[in-house]
XYZ file of C-alpha atoms in Angstrom:
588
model
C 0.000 0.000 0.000
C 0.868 3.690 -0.309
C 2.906 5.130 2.557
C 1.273 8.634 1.820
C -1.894 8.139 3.980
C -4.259 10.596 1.940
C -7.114 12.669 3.238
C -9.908 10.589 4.461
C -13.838 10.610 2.589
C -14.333 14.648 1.622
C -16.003 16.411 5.120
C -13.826 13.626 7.135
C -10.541 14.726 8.908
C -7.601 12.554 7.796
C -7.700 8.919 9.192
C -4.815 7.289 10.466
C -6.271 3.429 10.056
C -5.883 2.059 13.849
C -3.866 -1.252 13.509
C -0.957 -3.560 14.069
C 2.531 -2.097 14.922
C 4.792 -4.259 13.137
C 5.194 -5.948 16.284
C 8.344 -8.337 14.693
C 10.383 -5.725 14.085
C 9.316 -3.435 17.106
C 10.271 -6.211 19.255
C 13.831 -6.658 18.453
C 14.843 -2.763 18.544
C 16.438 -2.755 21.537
C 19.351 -4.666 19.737
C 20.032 -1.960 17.033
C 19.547 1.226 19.350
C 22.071 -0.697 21.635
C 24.368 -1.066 18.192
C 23.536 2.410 17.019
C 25.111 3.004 20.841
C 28.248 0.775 20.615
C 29.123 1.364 17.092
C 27.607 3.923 15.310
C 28.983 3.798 11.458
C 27.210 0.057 11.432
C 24.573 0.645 13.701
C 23.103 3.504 12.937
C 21.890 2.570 9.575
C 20.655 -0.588 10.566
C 18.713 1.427 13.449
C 17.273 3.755 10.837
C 16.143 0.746 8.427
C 14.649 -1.028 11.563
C 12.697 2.539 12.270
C 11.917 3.364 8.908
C 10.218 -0.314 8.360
C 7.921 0.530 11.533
C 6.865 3.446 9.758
C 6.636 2.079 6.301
C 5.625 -1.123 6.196
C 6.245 -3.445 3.033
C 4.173 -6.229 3.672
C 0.534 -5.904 1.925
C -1.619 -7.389 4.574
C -0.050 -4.969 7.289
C -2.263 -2.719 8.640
C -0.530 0.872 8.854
C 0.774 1.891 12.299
C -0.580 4.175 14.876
C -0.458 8.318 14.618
C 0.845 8.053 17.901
C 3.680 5.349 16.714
C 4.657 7.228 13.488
C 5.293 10.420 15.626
C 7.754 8.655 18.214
C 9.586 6.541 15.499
C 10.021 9.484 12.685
C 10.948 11.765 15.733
C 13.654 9.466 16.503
C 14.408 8.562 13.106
C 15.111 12.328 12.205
C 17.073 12.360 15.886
C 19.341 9.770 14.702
C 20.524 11.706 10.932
C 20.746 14.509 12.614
C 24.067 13.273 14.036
C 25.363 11.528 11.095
C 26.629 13.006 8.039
C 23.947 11.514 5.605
C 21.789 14.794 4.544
C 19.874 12.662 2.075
C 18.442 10.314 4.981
C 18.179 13.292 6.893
C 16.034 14.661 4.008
C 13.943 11.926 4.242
C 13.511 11.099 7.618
C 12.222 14.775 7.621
C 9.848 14.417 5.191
C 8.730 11.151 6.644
C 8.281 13.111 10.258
C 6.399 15.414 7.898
C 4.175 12.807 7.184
C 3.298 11.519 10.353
C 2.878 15.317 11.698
C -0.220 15.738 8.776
C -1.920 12.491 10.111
C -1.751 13.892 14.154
C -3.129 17.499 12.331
C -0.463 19.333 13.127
C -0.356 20.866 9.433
C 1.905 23.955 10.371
C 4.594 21.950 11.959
C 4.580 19.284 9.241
C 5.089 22.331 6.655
C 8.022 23.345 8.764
C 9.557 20.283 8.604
C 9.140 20.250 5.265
C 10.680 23.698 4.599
C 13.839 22.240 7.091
C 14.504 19.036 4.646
C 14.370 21.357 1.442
C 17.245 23.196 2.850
C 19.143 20.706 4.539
C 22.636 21.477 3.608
C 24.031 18.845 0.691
C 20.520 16.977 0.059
C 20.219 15.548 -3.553
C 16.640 13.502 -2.721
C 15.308 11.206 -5.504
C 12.577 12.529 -7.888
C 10.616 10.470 -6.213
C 11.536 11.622 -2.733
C 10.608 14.901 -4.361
C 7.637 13.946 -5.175
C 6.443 12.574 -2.034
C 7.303 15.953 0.127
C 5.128 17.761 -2.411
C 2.547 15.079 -1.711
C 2.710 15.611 1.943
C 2.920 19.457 1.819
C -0.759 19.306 -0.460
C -2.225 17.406 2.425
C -0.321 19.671 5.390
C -2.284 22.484 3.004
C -5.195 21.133 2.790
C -5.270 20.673 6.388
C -4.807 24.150 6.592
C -7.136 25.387 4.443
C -5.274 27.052 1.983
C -6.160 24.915 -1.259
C -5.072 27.055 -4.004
C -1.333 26.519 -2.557
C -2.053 23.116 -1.868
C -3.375 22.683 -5.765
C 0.227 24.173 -7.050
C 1.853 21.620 -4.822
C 0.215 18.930 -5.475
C 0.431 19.723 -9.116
C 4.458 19.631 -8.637
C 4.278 15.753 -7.063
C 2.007 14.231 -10.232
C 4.600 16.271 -12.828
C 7.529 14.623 -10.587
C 6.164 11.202 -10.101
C 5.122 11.201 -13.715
C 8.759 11.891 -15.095
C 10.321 9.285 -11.784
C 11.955 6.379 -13.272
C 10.887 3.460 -12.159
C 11.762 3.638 -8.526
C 14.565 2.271 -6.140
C 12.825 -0.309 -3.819
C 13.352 1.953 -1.137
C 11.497 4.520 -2.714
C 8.733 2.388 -3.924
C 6.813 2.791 -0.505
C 7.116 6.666 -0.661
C 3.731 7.088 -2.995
C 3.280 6.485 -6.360
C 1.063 8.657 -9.587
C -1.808 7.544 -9.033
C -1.894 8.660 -5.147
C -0.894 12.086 -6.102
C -3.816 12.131 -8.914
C -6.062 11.157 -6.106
C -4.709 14.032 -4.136
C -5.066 16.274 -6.951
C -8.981 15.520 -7.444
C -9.444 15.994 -3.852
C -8.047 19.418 -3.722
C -10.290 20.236 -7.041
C -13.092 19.339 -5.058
C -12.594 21.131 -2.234
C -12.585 24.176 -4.642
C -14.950 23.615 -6.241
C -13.909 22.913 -9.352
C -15.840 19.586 -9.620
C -15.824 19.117 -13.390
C -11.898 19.310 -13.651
C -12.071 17.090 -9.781
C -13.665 14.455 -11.731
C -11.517 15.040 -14.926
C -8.454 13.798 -12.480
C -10.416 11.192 -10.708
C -11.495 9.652 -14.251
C -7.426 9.743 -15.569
C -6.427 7.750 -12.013
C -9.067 5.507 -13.019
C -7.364 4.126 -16.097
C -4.715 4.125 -14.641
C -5.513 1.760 -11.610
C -7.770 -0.516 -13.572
C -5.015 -2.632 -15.791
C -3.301 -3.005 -12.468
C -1.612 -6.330 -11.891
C -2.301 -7.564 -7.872
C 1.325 -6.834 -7.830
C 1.196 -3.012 -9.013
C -1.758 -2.409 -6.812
C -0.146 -3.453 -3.385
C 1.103 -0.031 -3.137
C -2.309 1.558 -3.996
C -4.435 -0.786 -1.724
C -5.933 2.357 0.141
C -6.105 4.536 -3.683
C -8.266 2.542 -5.449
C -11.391 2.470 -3.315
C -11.149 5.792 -2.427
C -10.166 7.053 -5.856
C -13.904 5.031 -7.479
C -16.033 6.057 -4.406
C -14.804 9.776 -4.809
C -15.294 9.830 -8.801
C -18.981 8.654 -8.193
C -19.222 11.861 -5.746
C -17.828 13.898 -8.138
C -20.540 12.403 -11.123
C -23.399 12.685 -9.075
C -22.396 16.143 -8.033
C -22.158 17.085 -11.726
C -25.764 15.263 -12.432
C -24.007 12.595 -14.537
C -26.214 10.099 -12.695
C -25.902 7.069 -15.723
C -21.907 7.670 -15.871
C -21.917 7.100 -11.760
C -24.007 4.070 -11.743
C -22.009 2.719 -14.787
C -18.950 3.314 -12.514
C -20.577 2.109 -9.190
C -19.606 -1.910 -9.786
C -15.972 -1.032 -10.356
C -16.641 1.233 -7.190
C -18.190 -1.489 -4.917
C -15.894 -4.026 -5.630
C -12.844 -1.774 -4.972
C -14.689 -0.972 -1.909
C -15.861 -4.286 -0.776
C -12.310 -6.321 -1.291
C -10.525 -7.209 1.728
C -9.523 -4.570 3.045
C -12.381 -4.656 4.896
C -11.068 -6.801 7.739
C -7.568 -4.492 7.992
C -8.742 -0.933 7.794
C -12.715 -1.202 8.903
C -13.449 2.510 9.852
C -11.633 3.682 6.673
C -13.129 1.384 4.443
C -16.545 0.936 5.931
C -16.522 5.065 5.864
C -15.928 4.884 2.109
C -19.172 2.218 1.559
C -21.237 4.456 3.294
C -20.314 7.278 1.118
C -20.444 5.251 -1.746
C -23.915 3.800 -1.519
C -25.312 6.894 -0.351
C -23.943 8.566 -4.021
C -25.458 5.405 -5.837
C -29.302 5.683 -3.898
C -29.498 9.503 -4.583
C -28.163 8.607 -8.469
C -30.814 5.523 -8.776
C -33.511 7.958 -7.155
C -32.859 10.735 -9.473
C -33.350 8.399 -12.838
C -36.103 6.896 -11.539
C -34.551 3.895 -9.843
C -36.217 4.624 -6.560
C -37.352 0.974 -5.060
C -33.858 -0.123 -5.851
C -32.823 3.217 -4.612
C -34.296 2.666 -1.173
C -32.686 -0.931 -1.121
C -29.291 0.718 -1.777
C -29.769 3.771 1.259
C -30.794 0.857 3.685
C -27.509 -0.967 2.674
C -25.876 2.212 3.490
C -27.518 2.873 6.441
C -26.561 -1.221 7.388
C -23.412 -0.605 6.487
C -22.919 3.041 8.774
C -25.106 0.976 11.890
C -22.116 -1.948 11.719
C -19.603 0.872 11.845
C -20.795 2.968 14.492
C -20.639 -0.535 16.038
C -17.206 -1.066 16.102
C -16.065 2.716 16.113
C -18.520 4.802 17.869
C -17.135 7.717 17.807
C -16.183 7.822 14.227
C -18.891 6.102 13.149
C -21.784 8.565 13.615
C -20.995 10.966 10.980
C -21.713 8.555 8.234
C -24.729 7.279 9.701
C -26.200 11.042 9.682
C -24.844 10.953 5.759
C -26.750 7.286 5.036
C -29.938 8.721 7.395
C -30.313 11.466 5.423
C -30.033 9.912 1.979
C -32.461 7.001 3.169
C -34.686 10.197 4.529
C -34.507 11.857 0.979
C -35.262 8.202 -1.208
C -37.905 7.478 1.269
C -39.657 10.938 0.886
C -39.887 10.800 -3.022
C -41.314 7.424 -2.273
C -43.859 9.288 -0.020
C -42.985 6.498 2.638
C -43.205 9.025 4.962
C -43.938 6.600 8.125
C -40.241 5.232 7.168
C -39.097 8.431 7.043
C -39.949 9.585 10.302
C -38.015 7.007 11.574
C -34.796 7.749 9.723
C -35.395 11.181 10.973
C -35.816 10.611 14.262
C -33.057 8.192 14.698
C -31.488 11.395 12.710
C -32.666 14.035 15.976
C -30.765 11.607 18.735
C -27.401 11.737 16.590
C -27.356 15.770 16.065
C -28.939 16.122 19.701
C -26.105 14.452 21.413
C -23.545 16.398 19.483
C -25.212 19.642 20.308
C -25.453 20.677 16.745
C -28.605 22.640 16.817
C -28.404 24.139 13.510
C -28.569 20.387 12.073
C -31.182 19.313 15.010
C -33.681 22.176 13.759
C -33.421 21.602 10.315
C -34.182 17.680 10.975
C -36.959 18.855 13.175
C -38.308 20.985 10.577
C -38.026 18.152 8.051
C -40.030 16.077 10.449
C -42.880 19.154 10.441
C -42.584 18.593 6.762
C -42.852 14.528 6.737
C -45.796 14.881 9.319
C -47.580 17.329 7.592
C -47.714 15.334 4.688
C -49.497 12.497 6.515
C -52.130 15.053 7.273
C -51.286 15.238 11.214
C -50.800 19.021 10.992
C -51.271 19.463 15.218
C -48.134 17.444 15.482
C -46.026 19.225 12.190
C -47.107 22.429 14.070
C -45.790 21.142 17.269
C -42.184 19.952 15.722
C -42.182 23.298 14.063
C -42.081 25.177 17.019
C -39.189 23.001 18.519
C -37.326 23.333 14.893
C -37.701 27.766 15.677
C -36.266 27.379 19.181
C -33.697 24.997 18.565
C -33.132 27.404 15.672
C -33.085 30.537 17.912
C -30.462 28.869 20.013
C -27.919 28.833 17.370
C -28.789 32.192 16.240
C -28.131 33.562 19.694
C -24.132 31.883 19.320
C -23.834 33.018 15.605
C -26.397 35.414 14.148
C -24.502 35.824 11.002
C -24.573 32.139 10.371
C -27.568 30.969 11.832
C -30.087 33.715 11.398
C -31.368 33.075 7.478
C -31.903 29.343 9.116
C -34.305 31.022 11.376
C -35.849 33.327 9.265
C -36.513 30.084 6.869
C -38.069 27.760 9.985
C -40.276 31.177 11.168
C -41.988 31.094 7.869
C -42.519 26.998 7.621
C -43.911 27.885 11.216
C -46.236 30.020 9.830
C -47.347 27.782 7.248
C -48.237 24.833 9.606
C -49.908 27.529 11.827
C -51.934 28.231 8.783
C -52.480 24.745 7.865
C -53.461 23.895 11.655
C -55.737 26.812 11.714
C -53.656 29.346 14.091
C -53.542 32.207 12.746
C -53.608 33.828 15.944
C -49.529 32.614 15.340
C -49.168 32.531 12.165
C -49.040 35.952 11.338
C -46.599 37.187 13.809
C -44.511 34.203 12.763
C -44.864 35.561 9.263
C -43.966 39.137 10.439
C -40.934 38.047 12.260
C -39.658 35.829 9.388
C -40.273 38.606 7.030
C -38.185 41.401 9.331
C -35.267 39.098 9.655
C -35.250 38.529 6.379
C -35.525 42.204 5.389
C -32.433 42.873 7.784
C -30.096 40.284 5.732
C -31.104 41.772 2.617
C -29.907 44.768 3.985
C -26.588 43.302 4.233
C -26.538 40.540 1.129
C -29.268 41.713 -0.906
C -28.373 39.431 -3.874
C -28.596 36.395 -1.633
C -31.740 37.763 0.336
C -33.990 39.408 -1.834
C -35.512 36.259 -3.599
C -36.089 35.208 0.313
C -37.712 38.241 1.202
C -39.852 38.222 -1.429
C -40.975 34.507 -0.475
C -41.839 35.272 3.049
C -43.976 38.650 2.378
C -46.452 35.576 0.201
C -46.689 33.721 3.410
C -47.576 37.113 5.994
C -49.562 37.678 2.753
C -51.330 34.531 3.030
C -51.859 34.485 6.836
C -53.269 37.790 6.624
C -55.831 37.091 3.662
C -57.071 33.914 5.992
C -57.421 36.539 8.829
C -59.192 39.188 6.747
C -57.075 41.872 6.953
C -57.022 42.386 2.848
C -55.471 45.683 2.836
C -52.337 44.211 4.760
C -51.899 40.877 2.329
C -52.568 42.952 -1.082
C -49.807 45.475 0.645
C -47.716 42.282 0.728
C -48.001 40.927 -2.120
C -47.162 44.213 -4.015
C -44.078 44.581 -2.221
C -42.746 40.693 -3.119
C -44.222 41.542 -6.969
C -41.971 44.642 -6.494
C -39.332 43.037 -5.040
C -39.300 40.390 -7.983
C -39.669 42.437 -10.958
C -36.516 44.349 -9.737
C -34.507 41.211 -9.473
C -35.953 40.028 -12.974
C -34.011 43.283 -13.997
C -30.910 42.496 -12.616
C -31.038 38.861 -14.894
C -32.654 36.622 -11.828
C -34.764 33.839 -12.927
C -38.007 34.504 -11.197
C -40.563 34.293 -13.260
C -42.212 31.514 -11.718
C -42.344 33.239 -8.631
C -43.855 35.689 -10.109
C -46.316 34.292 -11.677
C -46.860 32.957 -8.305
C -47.494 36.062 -6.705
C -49.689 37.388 -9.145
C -51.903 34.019 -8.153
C -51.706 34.642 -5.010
C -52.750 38.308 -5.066
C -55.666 37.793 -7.879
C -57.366 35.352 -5.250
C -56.946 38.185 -2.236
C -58.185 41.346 -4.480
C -61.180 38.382 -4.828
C -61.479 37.523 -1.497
C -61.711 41.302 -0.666
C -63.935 42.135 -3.103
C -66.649 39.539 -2.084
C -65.708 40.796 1.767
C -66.463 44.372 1.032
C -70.162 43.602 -1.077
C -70.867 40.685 2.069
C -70.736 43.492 4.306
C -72.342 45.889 2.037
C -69.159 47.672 1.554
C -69.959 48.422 -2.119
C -66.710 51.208 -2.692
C -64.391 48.712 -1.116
C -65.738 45.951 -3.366
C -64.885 48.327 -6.337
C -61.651 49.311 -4.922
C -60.704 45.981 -4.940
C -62.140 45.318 -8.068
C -60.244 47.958 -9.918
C -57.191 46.696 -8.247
C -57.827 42.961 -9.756
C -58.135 44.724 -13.189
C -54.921 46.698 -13.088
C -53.666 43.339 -12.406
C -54.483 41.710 -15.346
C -53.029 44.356 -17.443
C -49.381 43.738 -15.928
C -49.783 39.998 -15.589
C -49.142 37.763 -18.314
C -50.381 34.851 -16.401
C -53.401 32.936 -18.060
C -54.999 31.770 -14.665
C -54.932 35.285 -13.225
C -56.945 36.769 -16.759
C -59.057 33.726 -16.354
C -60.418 34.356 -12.944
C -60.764 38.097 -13.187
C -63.151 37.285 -15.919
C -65.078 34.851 -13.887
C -64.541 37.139 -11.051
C -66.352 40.131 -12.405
C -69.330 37.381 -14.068
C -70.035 36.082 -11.001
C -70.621 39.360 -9.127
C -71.971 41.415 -11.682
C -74.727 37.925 -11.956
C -75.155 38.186 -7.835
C -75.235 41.632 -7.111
C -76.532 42.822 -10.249
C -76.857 47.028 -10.394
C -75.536 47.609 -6.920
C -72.249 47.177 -7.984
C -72.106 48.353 -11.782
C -73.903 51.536 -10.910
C -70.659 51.524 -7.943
C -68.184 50.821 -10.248
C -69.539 53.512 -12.748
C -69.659 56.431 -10.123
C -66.297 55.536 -8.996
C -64.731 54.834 -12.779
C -66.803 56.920 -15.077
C -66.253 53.954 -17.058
C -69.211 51.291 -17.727
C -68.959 47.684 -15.753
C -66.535 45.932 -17.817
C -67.321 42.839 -20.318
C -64.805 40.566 -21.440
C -63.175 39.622 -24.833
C -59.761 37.257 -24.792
C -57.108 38.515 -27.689
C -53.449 37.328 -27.781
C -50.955 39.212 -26.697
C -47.978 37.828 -28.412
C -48.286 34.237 -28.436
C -47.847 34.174 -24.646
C -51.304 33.800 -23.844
C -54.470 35.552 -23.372
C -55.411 38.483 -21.847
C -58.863 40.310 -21.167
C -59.805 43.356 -22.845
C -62.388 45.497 -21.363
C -65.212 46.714 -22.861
């Protein structure tokens, strides 16, 4: 296998595979420190062979050592050039300290002892020495965040390893092409660059699949990880066919032995795997074998949490979620309360409330849909003060979270018929969302818009007409000015134009029920002005029937109101096109 141990799963910090410690060699030590002692020209090199085999085992079916173990051994290992006269072992044992430094997370001090073996005094390192201290200094920057500088250096160890001559055996542990190619996608990923990520992933692909069992002892840990990542990257791109053509290789690579050696690594990487494959299957259509595949995930996440609780519960929240998302476009929605309660316990006992009230609130959702709206109500509320609690830490992070569950609130107030609630839920969603469109108007805007329909709504169902129309305006407003600026809204606003034709109704029959005839006609002139800006068929359609109906029920009361008020006779309706978009009514 590769000695560079590479970043673990993408949203996973780097895994340093818990296993044996080489306990042969470890054993008999004591006899070439003791050498290393007595007679240092002989036994110091045997003493840094003996170390260096701890840390880089050659055997395939060892299973790497301890974080702990590499940081004694390449501490003494770099202890032991320091006072000989060998600056290219130095070098190495430097870079190999380097190595071990990335895997404990200590990124900063594996950089400096990166920057000390580049200058050590004398050093002519192999290219493919070379190489590998570019590969380590990618994943020391990666580590650190800074993944443009870790791109340019990880771009230097594929250029190196791909001019390397076929390596010394020493060397052959140190990492190998298709390692650094893996590296290389990673980083691409991480910026976001997913189309060239997957470019990479696809190239290490063809390379590892002509492999002999030989060749791909060093890149026992590559392979799975390099398949399970390229199916990420497809499905992330919406190349859903090319990901499920790819998922056998994947599987097998990720169901060999390996298994039995590294369990939380690999078991980490079938999780993410057959998460990527259920979402893929859902989204062309697959979605009973879909659900199969997320429950296999889930399985798969349950054994591992098993074995390594602690690192286990971050892919079983992955694999709940994706089951939670196949089951919910199956409408198994009993199922998928489970999943998503089983989902509440894992971010509950982490504390992560942001993640708690946004499962909570997808519970409101699942429950709603079953028709229990007391209960999605209920869940709701817990999803806005689970919600407010993270606000309160980080309001700049948190708050358009809340602002989103305050106006789902308000909907299953609505739904559950309190709207004694559900309009200052509405309200409050809509002023927080005003205030971060204050600051990011690009981002908040559309938002802002989406909230003033629901106060809208709650208002209509309370009857205060003046207040929703006032709403609606301002998100029609709100809309056409981002429809300047090149948004693509005009499905929400085609929405809001609904929306506000069946309130100017509403008010209208309000204000003749009460024998408000001037409000009626107020309204009425409003629903008319509508039409004339709205290119929405359904909106032209019930004006028409609108202004039927009431003329038929209320007969002269209300054309001899709308004359005194218009000048203009009660209007009949003719449909023309308006340039092949539709209909609209013209007045007469």
């Amino acid at each position: 296998m590769s000695a560079v141990q590479l970043p673990g799963v993408p949203g996973r910090p780097f895994s340093d595979g818990e296993g044996a410690r080489m306990g042969l060699v470890r054993m008999t030590l004591p006899v070439p420190r003791a050498l290393a002692r007595l007679v240092p020209g002989v036994g110091r090199p045997v003493l840094g062979a003996a170390l260096s085999w701890t840390v880089l085992p050659r055997w395939v079916a060892l299973r790497p050592p301890t974080t702990a173990h590499r940081l004694a051994v390449t501490e003494e290992l770099v202890s032991l050039y320091r006072q000989s006269s060998d600056p290219d072992r130095l070098c190495r044992a430097l870079a190999l300290r380097a190595s071990a430094l990335v895997l404990a997370g200590r990124n900063a001090e594996a950089c400096a002892a990166l920057d000390t073996a580049h200058a050590v005094p004398g050093a002519r390192p192999s290219v493919a020495q070379s190489a590998y201290a570019h590969h380590v200094r990618a994943q020391a920057l990666m580590g650190l965040g800074r993944y443009e500088e870790a791109l340019e250096a990880v771009r230097e160890a594929v250029e190196a390893y791909r001019r390397a001559p076929a390596p010394a055996r020493r060397d052959r542990v140190l990492g190998n092409l298709p390692g650094a190619l893996r590296t290389h996608g990673l980083v691409l990923a991480r910026l976001g660059r997913t189309a060239e990520s997957v470019t990479v992933y696809e190239e290490c692909a063809a390379l590892l699949r002509p492999m002999s069992l030989r060749e791909s002892a060093h890149v026992q840990l590559v392979r799975p990880r390099v398949f399970v990542e390229l199916v990420g990257g497809l499905r992330a791109l919406g190349r859903y066919e090319e990901a499920l053509a790819v998922g056998p290789e994947a599987r097998e690579a990720a169901y060999d032995s390996m298994g039995w050696f590294m369990p939380e690594i690999i078991l980490t990487l079938r999780v993410s795997l057959l998460t990527d494959l259920a979402a893929c299957e859902s989204a062309t259509g697959r979605r009973t074998r879909a659900r199969d595949t997320a429950e296999e995930a889930v399985a798969q996440a349950h054994r591992l949490t098993e074995r390594h609780p602690a690192s286990g519960e971050w892919p079983l929240t992955v694999a709940l979620e994706g089951l939670a998302t196949v089951l919910d476009e199956l409408k198994a929605h009993e199922d998928e309360l489970t999943a998503l309660r089983e989902l509440v316990d894992l971010h509950a006992r982490h504390h992560d409330d942001a993640s708690l009230a946004e499962t909570l609130d997808d519970i409101a959702r699942c429950l709603g849909q079953t028709g229990d709206h007391r209960a999605a109500m209920t869940e709701s509320e817990r999803a806005v003060t689970v919600a407010r609690r993270a606000a309160e830490r980080d309001p700049a992070r948190h708050e358009p979270l809340l602002a989103r569950l305050l106006a789902n609130l308000s909907i299953r107030q609505q739904d559950d018929g309190n709207m004694e609630s559900a309009v200052p839920s509405a309200r409050e969603a809509v002023a927080l969302t005003r205030r971060l469109a204050e600051a990011d108007w690009a981002t908040h805007q559309p938002d802002t818009a989406r909230r003033l329909r629901v106060l809208g709504q709650a208002l209509r169902r309370t009857g205060a007409y003046a207040e929703a129309v006032a709403c609606y305006e301002e998100a029609e407003a709100a809309l056409r000015e981002l429809l300047t600026d090149g948004g693509d809204h005009t499905a929400e606003l085609a929405l809001t134009h609904a929306r506000l034709a069946t309130t100017h109704r509403a008010a209208a029959y309000a204000g003749l029920d009460a024998g408000r005839t001037a409000e009626a006609v107020e309204a009425l002139r409003s629903f008319l002005a509508l039409t004339w800006r709205s290119d929405a068929p359904d909106v032209h359609a019930r004006c028409v029937t609108t202004f039927h109906e009431i003329r038929a029920e209320f007969g002269s009361d209300v054309t001899r109101a709308w004359e005194r008020a218009t000048g203009q006779p009660y209007p009949t309706f003719v449909y023309r096109r308006v340039r092949g978009r539709g209909s609209k009514p013209a007045a007469r």
